[in-house]
């Protein structure tokens, strides 16, 4: 499965949910060790800002 540049499934789903409810988070907290969840979450949410 291919995703747009800077996008992953977890990040794109999170971005869609935040947009749907009009939420603009100041911070996102996630674990950065051993997995790619945080790395996949951040770019779609904060990539253009």
PDB file of N, CA, C and O in Angstrom:
ATOM      1  N   UNK A   1       0.843  -1.179   0.000  1.00  0.00           N
ATOM      2  CA  UNK A   1       0.000   0.000   0.000  1.00  0.00           C
ATOM      3  C   UNK A   1       0.881   1.232   0.000  1.00  0.00           C
ATOM      4  O   UNK A   1       1.836   1.316   0.740  1.00  0.00           O
ATOM      5  N   UNK A   2       0.554   2.182  -0.854  1.00  0.00           N
ATOM      6  CA  UNK A   2       1.342   3.413  -0.944  1.00  0.00           C
ATOM      7  C   UNK A   2       0.532   4.578  -0.402  1.00  0.00           C
ATOM      8  O   UNK A   2      -0.672   4.649  -0.581  1.00  0.00           O
ATOM      9  N   UNK A   3       1.217   5.494   0.239  1.00  0.00           N
ATOM     10  CA  UNK A   3       0.591   6.677   0.813  1.00  0.00           C
ATOM     11  C   UNK A   3       1.219   7.923   0.213  1.00  0.00           C
ATOM     12  O   UNK A   3       2.353   7.888  -0.229  1.00  0.00           O
ATOM     13  N   UNK A   4       0.506   9.051   0.225  1.00  0.00           N
ATOM     14  CA  UNK A   4       1.086  10.306  -0.265  1.00  0.00           C
ATOM     15  C   UNK A   4       2.333  10.677   0.535  1.00  0.00           C
ATOM     16  O   UNK A   4       2.508  10.214   1.658  1.00  0.00           O
ATOM     17  N   UNK A   5       3.176  11.500  -0.047  1.00  0.00           N
ATOM     18  CA  UNK A   5       4.393  11.940   0.647  1.00  0.00           C
ATOM     19  C   UNK A   5       4.034  12.517   2.004  1.00  0.00           C
ATOM     20  O   UNK A   5       3.136  13.339   2.131  1.00  0.00           O
ATOM     21  N   UNK A   6       4.731  12.087   3.038  1.00  0.00           N
ATOM     22  CA  UNK A   6       4.485  12.590   4.386  1.00  0.00           C
ATOM     23  C   UNK A   6       3.240  12.014   5.016  1.00  0.00           C
ATOM     24  O   UNK A   6       2.774  12.522   6.024  1.00  0.00           O
ATOM     25  N   UNK A   7       2.691  10.954   4.470  1.00  0.00           N
ATOM     26  CA  UNK A   7       1.464  10.402   5.022  1.00  0.00           C
ATOM     27  C   UNK A   7       1.559   8.919   5.316  1.00  0.00           C
ATOM     28  O   UNK A   7       2.175   8.183   4.580  1.00  0.00           O
ATOM     29  N   UNK A   8       0.958   8.497   6.397  1.00  0.00           N
ATOM     30  CA  UNK A   8       0.848   7.101   6.754  1.00  0.00           C
ATOM     31  C   UNK A   8      -0.586   6.875   7.195  1.00  0.00           C
ATOM     32  O   UNK A   8      -1.333   7.832   7.426  1.00  0.00           O
ATOM     33  N   UNK A   9      -0.982   5.637   7.321  1.00  0.00           N
ATOM     34  CA  UNK A   9      -2.366   5.334   7.696  1.00  0.00           C
ATOM     35  C   UNK A   9      -2.732   5.984   9.038  1.00  0.00           C
ATOM     36  O   UNK A   9      -3.747   6.660   9.137  1.00  0.00           O
ATOM     37  N   UNK A  10      -1.912   5.800  10.063  1.00  0.00           N
ATOM     38  CA  UNK A  10      -2.239   6.364  11.372  1.00  0.00           C
ATOM     39  C   UNK A  10      -2.287   7.890  11.319  1.00  0.00           C
ATOM     40  O   UNK A  10      -3.162   8.520  11.898  1.00  0.00           O
ATOM     41  N   UNK A  11      -1.369   8.489  10.581  1.00  0.00           N
ATOM     42  CA  UNK A  11      -1.339   9.941  10.490  1.00  0.00           C
ATOM     43  C   UNK A  11      -2.510  10.511   9.700  1.00  0.00           C
ATOM     44  O   UNK A  11      -3.118  11.506  10.090  1.00  0.00           O
ATOM     45  N   UNK A  12      -2.841   9.867   8.574  1.00  0.00           N
ATOM     46  CA  UNK A  12      -3.941  10.353   7.747  1.00  0.00           C
ATOM     47  C   UNK A  12      -5.284  10.182   8.452  1.00  0.00           C
ATOM     48  O   UNK A  12      -6.155  11.051   8.373  1.00  0.00           O
ATOM     49  N   UNK A  13      -5.462   9.067   9.181  1.00  0.00           N
ATOM     50  CA  UNK A  13      -6.704   8.860   9.928  1.00  0.00           C
ATOM     51  C   UNK A  13      -6.828   9.866  11.066  1.00  0.00           C
ATOM     52  O   UNK A  13      -7.912  10.391  11.321  1.00  0.00           O
ATOM     53  N   UNK A  14      -5.726  10.131  11.748  1.00  0.00           N
ATOM     54  CA  UNK A  14      -5.744  11.110  12.834  1.00  0.00           C
ATOM     55  C   UNK A  14      -6.061  12.494  12.303  1.00  0.00           C
ATOM     56  O   UNK A  14      -6.890  13.219  12.861  1.00  0.00           O
ATOM     57  N   UNK A  15      -5.423  12.878  11.198  1.00  0.00           N
ATOM     58  CA  UNK A  15      -5.667  14.186  10.586  1.00  0.00           C
ATOM     59  C   UNK A  15      -7.134  14.328  10.173  1.00  0.00           C
ATOM     60  O   UNK A  15      -7.765  15.366  10.408  1.00  0.00           O
ATOM     61  N   UNK A  16      -7.704  13.283   9.585  1.00  0.00           N
ATOM     62  CA  UNK A  16      -9.110  13.323   9.170  1.00  0.00           C
ATOM     63  C   UNK A  16     -10.035  13.499  10.373  1.00  0.00           C
ATOM     64  O   UNK A  16     -10.991  14.281  10.329  1.00  0.00           O
ATOM     65  N   UNK A  17      -9.750  12.786  11.458  1.00  0.00           N
ATOM     66  CA  UNK A  17     -10.580  12.902  12.661  1.00  0.00           C
ATOM     67  C   UNK A  17     -10.454  14.290  13.292  1.00  0.00           C
ATOM     68  O   UNK A  17     -11.454  14.884  13.711  1.00  0.00           O
ATOM     69  N   UNK A  18      -9.242  14.810  13.360  1.00  0.00           N
ATOM     70  CA  UNK A  18      -9.038  16.154  13.921  1.00  0.00           C
ATOM     71  C   UNK A  18      -9.773  17.198  13.085  1.00  0.00           C
ATOM     72  O   UNK A  18     -10.433  18.092  13.633  1.00  0.00           O
ATOM     73  N   UNK A  19      -9.679  17.085  11.775  1.00  0.00           N
ATOM     74  CA  UNK A  19     -10.368  18.029  10.886  1.00  0.00           C
ATOM     75  C   UNK A  19     -11.883  17.916  11.016  1.00  0.00           C
ATOM     76  O   UNK A  19     -12.592  18.916  11.040  1.00  0.00           O
ATOM     77  N   UNK A  20     -12.367  16.691  11.118  1.00  0.00           N
ATOM     78  CA  UNK A  20     -13.819  16.458  11.222  1.00  0.00           C
ATOM     79  C   UNK A  20     -14.410  17.163  12.431  1.00  0.00           C
ATOM     80  O   UNK A  20     -15.510  17.711  12.362  1.00  0.00           O
ATOM     81  N   UNK A  21     -13.695  17.153  13.541  1.00  0.00           N
ATOM     82  CA  UNK A  21     -14.204  17.748  14.775  1.00  0.00           C
ATOM     83  C   UNK A  21     -13.649  19.140  15.045  1.00  0.00           C
ATOM     84  O   UNK A  21     -13.906  19.715  16.096  1.00  0.00           O
ATOM     85  N   UNK A  22     -12.880  19.671  14.110  1.00  0.00           N
ATOM     86  CA  UNK A  22     -12.357  21.031  14.257  1.00  0.00           C
ATOM     87  C   UNK A  22     -11.324  21.177  15.358  1.00  0.00           C
ATOM     88  O   UNK A  22     -11.205  22.228  15.972  1.00  0.00           O
ATOM     89  N   UNK A  23     -10.566  20.125  15.599  1.00  0.00           N
ATOM     90  CA  UNK A  23      -9.558  20.143  16.661  1.00  0.00           C
ATOM     91  C   UNK A  23      -8.199  20.486  16.067  1.00  0.00           C
ATOM     92  O   UNK A  23      -7.770  19.886  15.079  1.00  0.00           O
ATOM     93  N   UNK A  24      -7.516  21.458  16.669  1.00  0.00           N
ATOM     94  CA  UNK A  24      -6.157  21.819  16.263  1.00  0.00           C
ATOM     95  C   UNK A  24      -5.259  21.640  17.497  1.00  0.00           C
ATOM     96  O   UNK A  24      -5.182  22.527  18.337  1.00  0.00           O
ATOM     97  N   UNK A  25      -4.593  20.478  17.588  1.00  0.00           N
ATOM     98  CA  UNK A  25      -3.798  20.198  18.788  1.00  0.00           C
ATOM     99  C   UNK A  25      -2.563  21.097  18.887  1.00  0.00           C
ATOM    100  O   UNK A  25      -1.945  21.434  17.884  1.00  0.00           O
ATOM    101  N   UNK A  26      -2.261  21.483  20.115  1.00  0.00           N
ATOM    102  CA  UNK A  26      -1.030  22.225  20.373  1.00  0.00           C
ATOM    103  C   UNK A  26       0.168  21.279  20.404  1.00  0.00           C
ATOM    104  O   UNK A  26       1.263  21.630  19.989  1.00  0.00           O
ATOM    105  N   UNK A  27      -0.061  20.072  20.933  1.00  0.00           N
ATOM    106  CA  UNK A  27       1.000  19.070  21.016  1.00  0.00           C
ATOM    107  C   UNK A  27       0.417  17.690  20.711  1.00  0.00           C
ATOM    108  O   UNK A  27      -0.783  17.479  20.832  1.00  0.00           O
ATOM    109  N   UNK A  28       1.282  16.788  20.324  1.00  0.00           N
ATOM    110  CA  UNK A  28       0.941  15.379  20.191  1.00  0.00           C
ATOM    111  C   UNK A  28       2.003  14.615  20.955  1.00  0.00           C
ATOM    112  O   UNK A  28       3.201  14.844  20.766  1.00  0.00           O
ATOM    113  N   UNK A  29       1.563  13.717  21.808  1.00  0.00           N
ATOM    114  CA  UNK A  29       2.484  12.932  22.625  1.00  0.00           C
ATOM    115  C   UNK A  29       2.457  11.496  22.123  1.00  0.00           C
ATOM    116  O   UNK A  29       1.389  10.931  21.905  1.00  0.00           O
ATOM    117  N   UNK A  30       3.625  10.921  21.922  1.00  0.00           N
ATOM    118  CA  UNK A  30       3.704   9.541  21.468  1.00  0.00           C
ATOM    119  C   UNK A  30       5.059   8.947  21.800  1.00  0.00           C
ATOM    120  O   UNK A  30       6.010   9.656  22.096  1.00  0.00           O
ATOM    121  N   UNK A  31       5.122   7.641  21.762  1.00  0.00           N
ATOM    122  CA  UNK A  31       6.361   6.927  22.032  1.00  0.00           C
ATOM    123  C   UNK A  31       7.239   6.944  20.780  1.00  0.00           C
ATOM    124  O   UNK A  31       6.783   6.629  19.683  1.00  0.00           O
ATOM    125  N   UNK A  32       8.493   7.301  20.930  1.00  0.00           N
ATOM    126  CA  UNK A  32       9.401   7.394  19.789  1.00  0.00           C
ATOM    127  C   UNK A  32      10.404   6.243  19.744  1.00  0.00           C
ATOM    128  O   UNK A  32      11.286   6.245  18.926  1.00  0.00           O
ATOM    129  N   UNK A  33      10.259   5.263  20.593  1.00  0.00           N
ATOM    130  CA  UNK A  33      11.237   4.178  20.617  1.00  0.00           C
ATOM    131  C   UNK A  33      10.684   2.867  20.096  1.00  0.00           C
ATOM    132  O   UNK A  33       9.633   2.420  20.516  1.00  0.00           O
ATOM    133  N   UNK A  34      11.377   2.269  19.161  1.00  0.00           N
ATOM    134  CA  UNK A  34      11.057   0.921  18.730  1.00  0.00           C
ATOM    135  C   UNK A  34       9.962   0.779  17.681  1.00  0.00           C
ATOM    136  O   UNK A  34       9.774  -0.283  17.145  1.00  0.00           O
ATOM    137  N   UNK A  35       9.221   1.806  17.374  1.00  0.00           N
ATOM    138  CA  UNK A  35       8.154   1.681  16.386  1.00  0.00           C
ATOM    139  C   UNK A  35       8.055   2.929  15.530  1.00  0.00           C
ATOM    140  O   UNK A  35       8.789   3.884  15.709  1.00  0.00           O
ATOM    141  N   UNK A  36       7.146   2.900  14.588  1.00  0.00           N
ATOM    142  CA  UNK A  36       7.035   4.033  13.683  1.00  0.00           C
ATOM    143  C   UNK A  36       5.762   4.838  13.891  1.00  0.00           C
ATOM    144  O   UNK A  36       5.425   5.688  13.091  1.00  0.00           O
ATOM    145  N   UNK A  37       5.011   4.563  14.959  1.00  0.00           N
ATOM    146  CA  UNK A  37       3.752   5.268  15.173  1.00  0.00           C
ATOM    147  C   UNK A  37       3.930   6.774  15.259  1.00  0.00           C
ATOM    148  O   UNK A  37       3.217   7.525  14.591  1.00  0.00           O
ATOM    149  N   UNK A  38       4.844   7.236  16.058  1.00  0.00           N
ATOM    150  CA  UNK A  38       5.046   8.678  16.202  1.00  0.00           C
ATOM    151  C   UNK A  38       5.558   9.289  14.898  1.00  0.00           C
ATOM    152  O   UNK A  38       5.086  10.337  14.468  1.00  0.00           O
ATOM    153  N   UNK A  39       6.480   8.614  14.244  1.00  0.00           N
ATOM    154  CA  UNK A  39       7.012   9.106  12.977  1.00  0.00           C
ATOM    155  C   UNK A  39       5.958   9.169  11.890  1.00  0.00           C
ATOM    156  O   UNK A  39       6.003  10.017  11.017  1.00  0.00           O
ATOM    157  N   UNK A  40       4.987   8.281  11.939  1.00  0.00           N
ATOM    158  CA  UNK A  40       3.911   8.298  10.964  1.00  0.00           C
ATOM    159  C   UNK A  40       2.780   9.235  11.322  1.00  0.00           C
ATOM    160  O   UNK A  40       2.001   9.648  10.475  1.00  0.00           O
ATOM    161  N   UNK A  41       2.689   9.587  12.591  1.00  0.00           N
ATOM    162  CA  UNK A  41       1.609  10.443  13.071  1.00  0.00           C
ATOM    163  C   UNK A  41       1.895  11.925  12.843  1.00  0.00           C
ATOM    164  O   UNK A  41       1.020  12.682  12.434  1.00  0.00           O
ATOM    165  N   UNK A  42       3.102  12.352  13.072  1.00  0.00           N
ATOM    166  CA  UNK A  42       3.445  13.772  13.059  1.00  0.00           C
ATOM    167  C   UNK A  42       3.356  14.444  11.681  1.00  0.00           C
ATOM    168  O   UNK A  42       2.747  15.506  11.567  1.00  0.00           O
ATOM    169  N   UNK A  43       3.946  13.894  10.608  1.00  0.00           N
ATOM    170  CA  UNK A  43       3.957  14.646   9.338  1.00  0.00           C
ATOM    171  C   UNK A  43       2.588  15.067   8.796  1.00  0.00           C
ATOM    172  O   UNK A  43       2.422  16.223   8.416  1.00  0.00           O
ATOM    173  N   UNK A  44       1.569  14.194   8.779  1.00  0.00           N
ATOM    174  CA  UNK A  44       0.281  14.648   8.252  1.00  0.00           C
ATOM    175  C   UNK A  44      -0.377  15.730   9.121  1.00  0.00           C
ATOM    176  O   UNK A  44      -1.069  16.601   8.599  1.00  0.00           O
ATOM    177  N   UNK A  45      -0.147  15.692  10.411  1.00  0.00           N
ATOM    178  CA  UNK A  45      -0.792  16.641  11.311  1.00  0.00           C
ATOM    179  C   UNK A  45      -0.060  17.981  11.308  1.00  0.00           C
ATOM    180  O   UNK A  45      -0.672  19.045  11.244  1.00  0.00           O
ATOM    181  N   UNK A  46       1.267  17.955  11.368  1.00  0.00           N
ATOM    182  CA  UNK A  46       2.041  19.189  11.467  1.00  0.00           C
ATOM    183  C   UNK A  46       2.866  19.498  10.221  1.00  0.00           C
ATOM    184  O   UNK A  46       3.592  20.483  10.181  1.00  0.00           O
ATOM    185  N   UNK A  47       2.806  18.668   9.210  1.00  0.00           N
ATOM    186  CA  UNK A  47       3.654  18.790   8.031  1.00  0.00           C
ATOM    187  C   UNK A  47       3.579  20.125   7.312  1.00  0.00           C
ATOM    188  O   UNK A  47       4.574  20.629   6.839  1.00  0.00           O
ATOM    189  N   UNK A  48       2.408  20.713   7.213  1.00  0.00           N
ATOM    190  CA  UNK A  48       2.256  21.952   6.456  1.00  0.00           C
ATOM    191  C   UNK A  48       2.328  23.201   7.290  1.00  0.00           C
ATOM    192  O   UNK A  48       2.106  24.302   6.795  1.00  0.00           O
ATOM    193  N   UNK A  49       2.645  23.066   8.562  1.00  0.00           N
ATOM    194  CA  UNK A  49       2.650  24.234   9.446  1.00  0.00           C
ATOM    195  C   UNK A  49       4.026  24.531   9.968  1.00  0.00           C
ATOM    196  O   UNK A  49       4.868  23.741  10.014  1.00  0.00           O
TER     197      UNK A  49
END
